[in-house]
Amino acid sequence: MNTLTFPPTFQWGVATSAYQIEGAAQEGGRGPSIWDTYSHIPGKVVHGDTGDVACDHYHRLETDLDLIQSLGVDAYRFSIAWPRVQPLGQGAWNEEGLAFYDRLVDGLRARGIAPHVTLYHWDLPQALQDQGGWESRDTAVHFAEYARVMGLRLGERVASICTHNEPWCTAVLGNEQGRFAPGIQDTRVMLRVAHHLLLSHGLALQAMRAAGVSTPLGIVLNQSPATPATNSPADRALAEREYAQFVRWYMDPLFLKQYPQGPDLPVCDVVQAGDMDTIAQPMDFLGINYYMRLWCSAATPPLPAPNAMGVSEMGWEVYPHGLYELLCQIHRDYTLPPIFITENGFAGADTVVDGRVVDTPRIDYMRTHLQALQAAMAAGVNVQGFFYWSLMDNFEWDSGYDKRFGLFHVDYATQTRTAKDSAHWYHGLIAAHRHG
Ligand code: IFM
């Protein structure tokens, strides 16, 4: 641990999202989201799991706030369920839902923890999906109004507001691969969705700023460097293409006002005059979620990744150096605002034995990724904080409750939270920084 030294102003945090922890899916006036619909379709989620109850966080807010505080973190990143505050995604607001987030924000502040808000972590109101979802430009307009209202309601009490979490996942997993809600498999739709997500981000920043919201505003992107499996032209071309579709498809519009272009790259058919200017609003911060690299082999069958440092329960290669590579690359390619690592985490086969969860691989994952982060900062990348994903085990989308990312183990039968060894390790790391 003593090899990890971060500046005294560095923000240590943990992250969650609404659908993954809240539960209370039909309570407090909440409307249905696309994940309620999707998770209830047989065969879509492992074991037929849904977010109906999840971690029951909605009912356990106060004790969960104490849990967060027990880690000694500076910051907590959470998302607002749009259908909880505006059940149809347009029109009437739900005061009971708004009051829940008031309590969350005020409870964090009372404990000395800075709230970091995400407006969209994939739970689109079903009523908007019924009108075309993100394929429709109107959804971007509704999102900007939602952002304006939330910015006015919470802005003065929170440390940051980010528009979208991982738009690549919404676009590609939800609308091209059909693995996530709403379960569409159509590349043309995916491209339209990606564009309207980016447009909605720009419109939301404009709307919040025009309303006088002075909170730091940004977006969160999942990013990975792309490694060609060999030095062959085919592998290198594949790596370039995958990087363009995964990273540059979002970064270039946001920072260079254009989509990547090339013979192998698709073209989006809904871009209107002025859209790229709208998308490229100045940002106060950029959130990066890093889990693994893109391993690119054009061979049939593909050459396997080396997996020298193992794989997580998700089957994801553990590759901490990729965080360093990625941060240095985007630092070279763009003029960036301050960066936060808004997610980084490990899914392990965690079990409680005699009240303890020994999760050494997670501690190794955190330590090695923080070392890579430290190296990137030493190389000049401006990173101001790190949020571990996740505070506690939760609903891992199409993997249901099978995959455990948390610092706290959750027994879903009893809703008992148990601190894993990694929670104690993280607490110690933060305390060591605090006390110099
Ligand atoms: O659980 C997800 C989260 O919702 C978004 N980023 C990746 C995490 C792990 O898959």
PDB file of N, CA, C and O in Angstrom, residues 346-397:
ATOM      1  N   PHE A 346     -13.828  -5.157  -9.912  1.00  0.00           N
ATOM      2  CA  PHE A 346     -13.537  -6.569 -10.157  1.00  0.00           C
ATOM      3  C   PHE A 346     -14.687  -7.434  -9.639  1.00  0.00           C
ATOM      4  O   PHE A 346     -15.126  -7.254  -8.495  1.00  0.00           O
ATOM      5  N   ALA A 347     -15.159  -8.356 -10.480  1.00  0.00           N
ATOM      6  CA  ALA A 347     -16.181  -9.318 -10.041  1.00  0.00           C
ATOM      7  C   ALA A 347     -15.487 -10.595  -9.583  1.00  0.00           C
ATOM      8  O   ALA A 347     -14.732 -11.197 -10.353  1.00  0.00           O
ATOM      9  N   GLY A 348     -15.726 -10.978  -8.340  1.00  0.00           N
ATOM     10  CA  GLY A 348     -15.073 -12.159  -7.797  1.00  0.00           C
ATOM     11  C   GLY A 348     -16.092 -13.180  -7.310  1.00  0.00           C
ATOM     12  O   GLY A 348     -17.281 -12.880  -7.153  1.00  0.00           O
ATOM     13  N   ALA A 349     -15.612 -14.392  -7.053  1.00  0.00           N
ATOM     14  CA  ALA A 349     -16.479 -15.455  -6.516  1.00  0.00           C
ATOM     15  C   ALA A 349     -16.457 -15.335  -4.996  1.00  0.00           C
ATOM     16  O   ALA A 349     -15.810 -16.118  -4.306  1.00  0.00           O
ATOM     17  N   ASP A 350     -17.147 -14.328  -4.487  1.00  0.00           N
ATOM     18  CA  ASP A 350     -17.031 -13.976  -3.067  1.00  0.00           C
ATOM     19  C   ASP A 350     -18.066 -14.706  -2.214  1.00  0.00           C
ATOM     20  O   ASP A 350     -19.253 -14.668  -2.519  1.00  0.00           O
ATOM     21  N   THR A 351     -17.595 -15.305  -1.133  1.00  0.00           N
ATOM     22  CA  THR A 351     -18.532 -15.939  -0.204  1.00  0.00           C
ATOM     23  C   THR A 351     -18.187 -15.517   1.224  1.00  0.00           C
ATOM     24  O   THR A 351     -17.027 -15.217   1.527  1.00  0.00           O
ATOM     25  N   VAL A 352     -19.212 -15.513   2.053  1.00  0.00           N
ATOM     26  CA  VAL A 352     -19.002 -15.163   3.457  1.00  0.00           C
ATOM     27  C   VAL A 352     -18.691 -16.448   4.225  1.00  0.00           C
ATOM     28  O   VAL A 352     -19.477 -17.392   4.194  1.00  0.00           O
ATOM     29  N   VAL A 353     -17.548 -16.476   4.881  1.00  0.00           N
ATOM     30  CA  VAL A 353     -17.188 -17.627   5.721  1.00  0.00           C
ATOM     31  C   VAL A 353     -16.844 -17.086   7.097  1.00  0.00           C
ATOM     32  O   VAL A 353     -15.931 -16.257   7.238  1.00  0.00           O
ATOM     33  N   ASP A 354     -17.589 -17.535   8.099  1.00  0.00           N
ATOM     34  CA  ASP A 354     -17.405 -17.050   9.473  1.00  0.00           C
ATOM     35  C   ASP A 354     -17.395 -15.522   9.539  1.00  0.00           C
ATOM     36  O   ASP A 354     -16.529 -14.912  10.189  1.00  0.00           O
ATOM     37  N   GLY A 355     -18.313 -14.913   8.812  1.00  0.00           N
ATOM     38  CA  GLY A 355     -18.461 -13.463   8.888  1.00  0.00           C
ATOM     39  C   GLY A 355     -17.422 -12.683   8.097  1.00  0.00           C
ATOM     40  O   GLY A 355     -17.387 -11.453   8.140  1.00  0.00           O
ATOM     41  N   ARG A 356     -16.575 -13.406   7.348  1.00  0.00           N
ATOM     42  CA  ARG A 356     -15.515 -12.697   6.623  1.00  0.00           C
ATOM     43  C   ARG A 356     -15.553 -13.059   5.132  1.00  0.00           C
ATOM     44  O   ARG A 356     -15.903 -14.183   4.778  1.00  0.00           O
ATOM     45  N   VAL A 357     -15.207 -12.093   4.272  1.00  0.00           N
ATOM     46  CA  VAL A 357     -15.077 -12.374   2.837  1.00  0.00           C
ATOM     47  C   VAL A 357     -13.626 -12.102   2.453  1.00  0.00           C
ATOM     48  O   VAL A 357     -13.178 -10.952   2.464  1.00  0.00           O
ATOM     49  N   VAL A 358     -12.906 -13.167   2.147  1.00  0.00           N
ATOM     50  CA  VAL A 358     -11.498 -13.024   1.742  1.00  0.00           C
ATOM     51  C   VAL A 358     -11.477 -12.821   0.223  1.00  0.00           C
ATOM     52  O   VAL A 358     -11.709 -13.760  -0.529  1.00  0.00           O
ATOM     53  N   ASP A 359     -11.264 -11.600  -0.210  1.00  0.00           N
ATOM     54  CA  ASP A 359     -11.306 -11.300  -1.649  1.00  0.00           C
ATOM     55  C   ASP A 359      -9.977 -10.701  -2.107  1.00  0.00           C
ATOM     56  O   ASP A 359      -9.940  -9.620  -2.701  1.00  0.00           O
ATOM     57  N   THR A 360      -8.920 -11.457  -1.867  1.00  0.00           N
ATOM     58  CA  THR A 360      -7.576 -10.993  -2.222  1.00  0.00           C
ATOM     59  C   THR A 360      -7.455 -10.583  -3.699  1.00  0.00           C
ATOM     60  O   THR A 360      -6.800  -9.575  -3.997  1.00  0.00           O
ATOM     61  N   PRO A 361      -8.060 -11.329  -4.649  1.00  0.00           N
ATOM     62  CA  PRO A 361      -7.911 -10.899  -6.050  1.00  0.00           C
ATOM     63  C   PRO A 361      -8.457  -9.484  -6.294  1.00  0.00           C
ATOM     64  O   PRO A 361      -7.939  -8.750  -7.134  1.00  0.00           O
ATOM     65  N   ARG A 362      -9.493  -9.093  -5.549  1.00  0.00           N
ATOM     66  CA  ARG A 362     -10.035  -7.739  -5.715  1.00  0.00           C
ATOM     67  C   ARG A 362      -9.040  -6.692  -5.187  1.00  0.00           C
ATOM     68  O   ARG A 362      -8.839  -5.647  -5.807  1.00  0.00           O
ATOM     69  N   ILE A 363      -8.424  -6.999  -4.060  1.00  0.00           N
ATOM     70  CA  ILE A 363      -7.432  -6.064  -3.507  1.00  0.00           C
ATOM     71  C   ILE A 363      -6.260  -5.936  -4.483  1.00  0.00           C
ATOM     72  O   ILE A 363      -5.785  -4.822  -4.757  1.00  0.00           O
ATOM     73  N   ASP A 364      -5.825  -7.060  -5.056  1.00  0.00           N
ATOM     74  CA  ASP A 364      -4.735  -7.007  -6.046  1.00  0.00           C
ATOM     75  C   ASP A 364      -5.156  -6.163  -7.247  1.00  0.00           C
ATOM     76  O   ASP A 364      -4.370  -5.381  -7.781  1.00  0.00           O
ATOM     77  N   TYR A 365      -6.404  -6.351  -7.664  1.00  0.00           N
ATOM     78  CA  TYR A 365      -6.923  -5.587  -8.816  1.00  0.00           C
ATOM     79  C   TYR A 365      -6.890  -4.094  -8.508  1.00  0.00           C
ATOM     80  O   TYR A 365      -6.405  -3.281  -9.301  1.00  0.00           O
ATOM     81  N   MET A 366      -7.365  -3.736  -7.330  1.00  0.00           N
ATOM     82  CA  MET A 366      -7.423  -2.308  -6.976  1.00  0.00           C
ATOM     83  C   MET A 366      -6.006  -1.738  -6.878  1.00  0.00           C
ATOM     84  O   MET A 366      -5.726  -0.652  -7.391  1.00  0.00           O
ATOM     85  N   ARG A 367      -5.128  -2.476  -6.200  1.00  0.00           N
ATOM     86  CA  ARG A 367      -3.774  -1.960  -5.999  1.00  0.00           C
ATOM     87  C   ARG A 367      -3.072  -1.753  -7.344  1.00  0.00           C
ATOM     88  O   ARG A 367      -2.485  -0.703  -7.588  1.00  0.00           O
ATOM     89  N   THR A 368      -3.158  -2.749  -8.224  1.00  0.00           N
ATOM     90  CA  THR A 368      -2.419  -2.645  -9.483  1.00  0.00           C
ATOM     91  C   THR A 368      -3.027  -1.572 -10.395  1.00  0.00           C
ATOM     92  O   THR A 368      -2.292  -0.881 -11.109  1.00  0.00           O
ATOM     93  N   HIS A 369      -4.338  -1.412 -10.350  1.00  0.00           N
ATOM     94  CA  HIS A 369      -4.937  -0.354 -11.177  1.00  0.00           C
ATOM     95  C   HIS A 369      -4.600   1.025 -10.617  1.00  0.00           C
ATOM     96  O   HIS A 369      -4.382   1.970 -11.369  1.00  0.00           O
ATOM     97  N   LEU A 370      -4.556   1.139  -9.310  1.00  0.00           N
ATOM     98  CA  LEU A 370      -4.186   2.438  -8.732  1.00  0.00           C
ATOM     99  C   LEU A 370      -2.708   2.750  -9.009  1.00  0.00           C
ATOM    100  O   LEU A 370      -2.344   3.918  -9.218  1.00  0.00           O
ATOM    101  N   GLN A 371      -1.874   1.715  -9.067  1.00  0.00           N
ATOM    102  CA  GLN A 371      -0.471   1.958  -9.438  1.00  0.00           C
ATOM    103  C   GLN A 371      -0.383   2.475 -10.879  1.00  0.00           C
ATOM    104  O   GLN A 371       0.367   3.402 -11.178  1.00  0.00           O
ATOM    105  N   ALA A 372      -1.200   1.870 -11.758  1.00  0.00           N
ATOM    106  CA  ALA A 372      -1.205   2.318 -13.161  1.00  0.00           C
ATOM    107  C   ALA A 372      -1.719   3.757 -13.257  1.00  0.00           C
ATOM    108  O   ALA A 372      -1.199   4.575 -14.028  1.00  0.00           O
ATOM    109  N   LEU A 373      -2.705   4.063 -12.433  1.00  0.00           N
ATOM    110  CA  LEU A 373      -3.264   5.418 -12.425  1.00  0.00           C
ATOM    111  C   LEU A 373      -2.212   6.425 -11.947  1.00  0.00           C
ATOM    112  O   LEU A 373      -2.046   7.508 -12.529  1.00  0.00           O
ATOM    113  N   GLN A 374      -1.511   6.026 -10.909  1.00  0.00           N
ATOM    114  CA  GLN A 374      -0.456   6.883 -10.366  1.00  0.00           C
ATOM    115  C   GLN A 374       0.619   7.142 -11.425  1.00  0.00           C
ATOM    116  O   GLN A 374       1.101   8.267 -11.570  1.00  0.00           O
ATOM    117  N   ALA A 375       0.940   6.116 -12.195  1.00  0.00           N
ATOM    118  CA  ALA A 375       1.957   6.273 -13.242  1.00  0.00           C
ATOM    119  C   ALA A 375       1.446   7.244 -14.315  1.00  0.00           C
ATOM    120  O   ALA A 375       2.209   8.086 -14.818  1.00  0.00           O
ATOM    121  N   ALA A 376       0.166   7.139 -14.660  1.00  0.00           N
ATOM    122  CA  ALA A 376      -0.385   8.049 -15.669  1.00  0.00           C
ATOM    123  C   ALA A 376      -0.364   9.486 -15.157  1.00  0.00           C
ATOM    124  O   ALA A 376      -0.066  10.433 -15.899  1.00  0.00           O
ATOM    125  N   MET A 377      -0.674   9.652 -13.880  1.00  0.00           N
ATOM    126  CA  MET A 377      -0.651  11.005 -13.305  1.00  0.00           C
ATOM    127  C   MET A 377       0.782  11.540 -13.290  1.00  0.00           C
ATOM    128  O   MET A 377       1.020  12.716 -13.585  1.00  0.00           O
ATOM    129  N   ALA A 378       1.733  10.676 -12.990  1.00  0.00           N
ATOM    130  CA  ALA A 378       3.140  11.105 -12.999  1.00  0.00           C
ATOM    131  C   ALA A 378       3.564  11.498 -14.414  1.00  0.00           C
ATOM    132  O   ALA A 378       4.432  12.351 -14.601  1.00  0.00           O
ATOM    133  N   ALA A 379       2.912  10.889 -15.421  1.00  0.00           N
ATOM    134  CA  ALA A 379       3.226  11.212 -16.818  1.00  0.00           C
ATOM    135  C   ALA A 379       2.485  12.473 -17.285  1.00  0.00           C
ATOM    136  O   ALA A 379       2.580  12.853 -18.446  1.00  0.00           O
ATOM    137  N   GLY A 380       1.716  13.084 -16.403  1.00  0.00           N
ATOM    138  CA  GLY A 380       1.108  14.374 -16.740  1.00  0.00           C
ATOM    139  C   GLY A 380      -0.395  14.367 -16.927  1.00  0.00           C
ATOM    140  O   GLY A 380      -0.984  15.407 -17.227  1.00  0.00           O
ATOM    141  N   VAL A 381      -1.068  13.211 -16.769  1.00  0.00           N
ATOM    142  CA  VAL A 381      -2.522  13.179 -16.952  1.00  0.00           C
ATOM    143  C   VAL A 381      -3.181  13.723 -15.676  1.00  0.00           C
ATOM    144  O   VAL A 381      -2.833  13.323 -14.566  1.00  0.00           O
ATOM    145  N   ASN A 382      -4.125  14.635 -15.872  1.00  0.00           N
ATOM    146  CA  ASN A 382      -4.770  15.303 -14.732  1.00  0.00           C
ATOM    147  C   ASN A 382      -5.977  14.498 -14.244  1.00  0.00           C
ATOM    148  O   ASN A 382      -7.078  14.626 -14.786  1.00  0.00           O
ATOM    149  N   VAL A 383      -5.745  13.649 -13.243  1.00  0.00           N
ATOM    150  CA  VAL A 383      -6.825  12.826 -12.687  1.00  0.00           C
ATOM    151  C   VAL A 383      -7.086  13.288 -11.262  1.00  0.00           C
ATOM    152  O   VAL A 383      -6.167  13.384 -10.460  1.00  0.00           O
ATOM    153  N   GLN A 384      -8.358  13.544 -10.958  1.00  0.00           N
ATOM    154  CA  GLN A 384      -8.666  14.155  -9.663  1.00  0.00           C
ATOM    155  C   GLN A 384      -9.399  13.236  -8.691  1.00  0.00           C
ATOM    156  O   GLN A 384      -9.646  13.629  -7.558  1.00  0.00           O
ATOM    157  N   GLY A 385      -9.743  12.043  -9.148  1.00  0.00           N
ATOM    158  CA  GLY A 385     -10.434  11.166  -8.210  1.00  0.00           C
ATOM    159  C   GLY A 385     -10.624   9.777  -8.779  1.00  0.00           C
ATOM    160  O   GLY A 385     -10.464   9.547  -9.989  1.00  0.00           O
ATOM    161  N   PHE A 386     -10.988   8.851  -7.888  1.00  0.00           N
ATOM    162  CA  PHE A 386     -11.167   7.443  -8.249  1.00  0.00           C
ATOM    163  C   PHE A 386     -12.391   6.905  -7.508  1.00  0.00           C
ATOM    164  O   PHE A 386     -12.491   7.059  -6.280  1.00  0.00           O
ATOM    165  N   PHE A 387     -13.304   6.301  -8.250  1.00  0.00           N
ATOM    166  CA  PHE A 387     -14.497   5.690  -7.649  1.00  0.00           C
ATOM    167  C   PHE A 387     -14.436   4.192  -7.897  1.00  0.00           C
ATOM    168  O   PHE A 387     -14.420   3.754  -9.052  1.00  0.00           O
ATOM    169  N   TYR A 388     -14.410   3.403  -6.826  1.00  0.00           N
ATOM    170  CA  TYR A 388     -14.452   1.954  -7.013  1.00  0.00           C
ATOM    171  C   TYR A 388     -15.880   1.541  -7.393  1.00  0.00           C
ATOM    172  O   TYR A 388     -16.861   2.014  -6.796  1.00  0.00           O
ATOM    173  N   TRP A 389     -15.980   0.645  -8.382  1.00  0.00           N
ATOM    174  CA  TRP A 389     -17.261   0.022  -8.726  1.00  0.00           C
ATOM    175  C   TRP A 389     -17.266  -1.378  -8.138  1.00  0.00           C
ATOM    176  O   TRP A 389     -16.523  -2.213  -8.593  1.00  0.00           O
ATOM    177  N   SER A 390     -18.035  -1.642  -7.123  1.00  0.00           N
ATOM    178  CA  SER A 390     -19.161  -0.861  -6.666  1.00  0.00           C
ATOM    179  C   SER A 390     -19.180  -0.857  -5.139  1.00  0.00           C
ATOM    180  O   SER A 390     -18.487  -1.651  -4.508  1.00  0.00           O
ATOM    181  N   LEU A 391     -19.975   0.020  -4.568  1.00  0.00           N
ATOM    182  CA  LEU A 391     -20.146   0.016  -3.114  1.00  0.00           C
ATOM    183  C   LEU A 391     -20.496  -1.386  -2.611  1.00  0.00           C
ATOM    184  O   LEU A 391     -19.881  -1.900  -1.692  1.00  0.00           O
ATOM    185  N   MET A 392     -21.497  -1.979  -3.225  1.00  0.00           N
ATOM    186  CA  MET A 392     -21.943  -3.307  -2.765  1.00  0.00           C
ATOM    187  C   MET A 392     -22.356  -4.155  -3.967  1.00  0.00           C
ATOM    188  O   MET A 392     -22.617  -3.634  -5.048  1.00  0.00           O
ATOM    189  N   ASP A 393     -22.385  -5.470  -3.764  1.00  0.00           N
ATOM    190  CA  ASP A 393     -22.861  -6.372  -4.809  1.00  0.00           C
ATOM    191  C   ASP A 393     -24.241  -5.889  -5.266  1.00  0.00           C
ATOM    192  O   ASP A 393     -25.040  -5.404  -4.442  1.00  0.00           O
ATOM    193  N   ASN A 394     -24.536  -6.065  -6.542  1.00  0.00           N
ATOM    194  CA  ASN A 394     -25.831  -5.578  -7.029  1.00  0.00           C
ATOM    195  C   ASN A 394     -26.246  -6.283  -8.314  1.00  0.00           C
ATOM    196  O   ASN A 394     -25.594  -7.241  -8.733  1.00  0.00           O
ATOM    197  N   PHE A 395     -27.312  -5.785  -8.910  1.00  0.00           N
ATOM    198  CA  PHE A 395     -27.888  -6.387 -10.131  1.00  0.00           C
ATOM    199  C   PHE A 395     -26.971  -6.080 -11.318  1.00  0.00           C
ATOM    200  O   PHE A 395     -26.907  -4.933 -11.768  1.00  0.00           O
ATOM    201  N   GLU A 396     -26.255  -7.099 -11.773  1.00  0.00           N
ATOM    202  CA  GLU A 396     -25.273  -6.884 -12.842  1.00  0.00           C
ATOM    203  C   GLU A 396     -25.923  -7.157 -14.207  1.00  0.00           C
ATOM    204  O   GLU A 396     -25.548  -8.045 -14.947  1.00  0.00           O
ATOM    205  N   TRP A 397     -26.965  -6.403 -14.508  1.00  0.00           N
ATOM    206  CA  TRP A 397     -27.611  -6.400 -15.817  1.00  0.00           C
ATOM    207  C   TRP A 397     -27.932  -7.816 -16.304  1.00  0.00           C
ATOM    208  O   TRP A 397     -28.548  -8.576 -15.571  1.00  0.00           O
TER     209      TRP A 397
END
